[in-house]
Short mmCIF file of C-alpha atoms in Angstrom, two decimals:
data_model
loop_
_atom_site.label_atom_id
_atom_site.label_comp_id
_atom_site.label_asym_id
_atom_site.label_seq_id
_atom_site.Cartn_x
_atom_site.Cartn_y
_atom_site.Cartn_z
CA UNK A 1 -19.34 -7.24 -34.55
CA UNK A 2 -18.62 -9.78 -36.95
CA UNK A 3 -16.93 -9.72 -40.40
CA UNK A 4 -16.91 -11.43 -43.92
CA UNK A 5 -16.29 -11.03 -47.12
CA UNK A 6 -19.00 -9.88 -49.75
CA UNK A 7 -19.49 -11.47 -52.73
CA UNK A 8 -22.68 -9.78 -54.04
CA UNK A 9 -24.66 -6.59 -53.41
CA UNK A 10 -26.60 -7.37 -49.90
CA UNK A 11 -29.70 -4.93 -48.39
CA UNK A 12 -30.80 -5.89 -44.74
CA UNK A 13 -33.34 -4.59 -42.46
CA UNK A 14 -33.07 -5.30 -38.85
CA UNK A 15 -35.63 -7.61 -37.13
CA UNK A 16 -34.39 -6.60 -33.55
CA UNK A 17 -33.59 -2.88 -33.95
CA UNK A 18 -34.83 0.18 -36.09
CA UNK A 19 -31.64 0.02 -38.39
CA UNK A 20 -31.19 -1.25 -41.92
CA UNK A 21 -27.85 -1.65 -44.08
CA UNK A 22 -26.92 -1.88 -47.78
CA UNK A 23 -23.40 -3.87 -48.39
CA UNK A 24 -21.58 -3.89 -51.48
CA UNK A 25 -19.25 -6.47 -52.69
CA UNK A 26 -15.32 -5.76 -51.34
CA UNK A 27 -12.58 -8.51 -51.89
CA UNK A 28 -11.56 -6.92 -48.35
CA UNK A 29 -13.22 -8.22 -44.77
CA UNK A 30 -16.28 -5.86 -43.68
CA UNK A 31 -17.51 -5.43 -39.52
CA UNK A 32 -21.13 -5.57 -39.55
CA UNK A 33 -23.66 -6.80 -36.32
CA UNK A 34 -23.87 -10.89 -36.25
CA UNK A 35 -27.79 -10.81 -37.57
CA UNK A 36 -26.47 -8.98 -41.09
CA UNK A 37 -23.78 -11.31 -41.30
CA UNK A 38 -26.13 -14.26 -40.65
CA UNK A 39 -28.44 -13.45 -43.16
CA UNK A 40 -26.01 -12.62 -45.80
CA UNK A 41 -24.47 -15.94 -45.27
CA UNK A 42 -27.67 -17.54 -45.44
CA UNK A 43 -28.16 -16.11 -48.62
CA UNK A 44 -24.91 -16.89 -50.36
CA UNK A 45 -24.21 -13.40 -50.56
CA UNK A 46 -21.28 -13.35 -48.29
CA UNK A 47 -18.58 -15.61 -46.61
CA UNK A 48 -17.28 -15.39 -42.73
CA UNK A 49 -14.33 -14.50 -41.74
CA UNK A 50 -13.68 -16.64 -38.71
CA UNK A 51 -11.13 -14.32 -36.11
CA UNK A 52 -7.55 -15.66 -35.98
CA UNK A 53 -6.82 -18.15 -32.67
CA UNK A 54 -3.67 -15.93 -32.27
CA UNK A 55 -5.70 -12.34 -32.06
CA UNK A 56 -8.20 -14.35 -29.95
CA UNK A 57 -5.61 -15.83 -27.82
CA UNK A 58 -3.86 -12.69 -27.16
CA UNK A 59 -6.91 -11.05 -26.35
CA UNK A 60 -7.74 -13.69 -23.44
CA UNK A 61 -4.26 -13.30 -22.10
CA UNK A 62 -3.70 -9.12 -21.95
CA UNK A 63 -4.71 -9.35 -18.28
CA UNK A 64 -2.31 -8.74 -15.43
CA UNK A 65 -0.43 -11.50 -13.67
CA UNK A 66 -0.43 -11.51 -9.77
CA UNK A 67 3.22 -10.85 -8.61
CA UNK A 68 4.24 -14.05 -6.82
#
C-alpha cells in the first residue's frame, strides 16, 4: 500500500481488479493500492508521501543476529 495526501475529491476504478474507490480530500496521509495512488498523482489530485529512510531502515534491520 502506498500513501499521499489528497488535495481534491478523486473516484478510481481498478484496471487490474474488480474494485473501485472514491477519496476525499484529508490534510492527513491516506493508504490506498499503488495504481490509485498513481493515477491520482497523475491527475494532480493528490501528492505522495514518500516512507521515512528511518521506518524503512528499521524495517530492513528487525531480523535476528547470529550469536557469534
Amino acid at each position: 500500500m502506498a500513501k499521499a495526501v489528497f488535495h481534491g475529491e478523486f473516484h478510481y476504478s481498478s484496471r487490474i481488479r474488480n474494485a473501485g474507490w472514491s477519496v476525499y480530500p484529508s490534510p492527513e496521509p491516506q493508504y490506498f493500492p499503488r495504481e490509485l495512488i498513481d493515477a491520482a498523482v497523475a491527475a494532480g489530485r493528490a501528492t505522495e508521501v514518500l516512507p521515512n529512510a528511518s521506518s524503512s531502515a528499521s524495517r530492513a534491520g528487525t531480523g535476528r543476529k547470529k550469536a557469534e
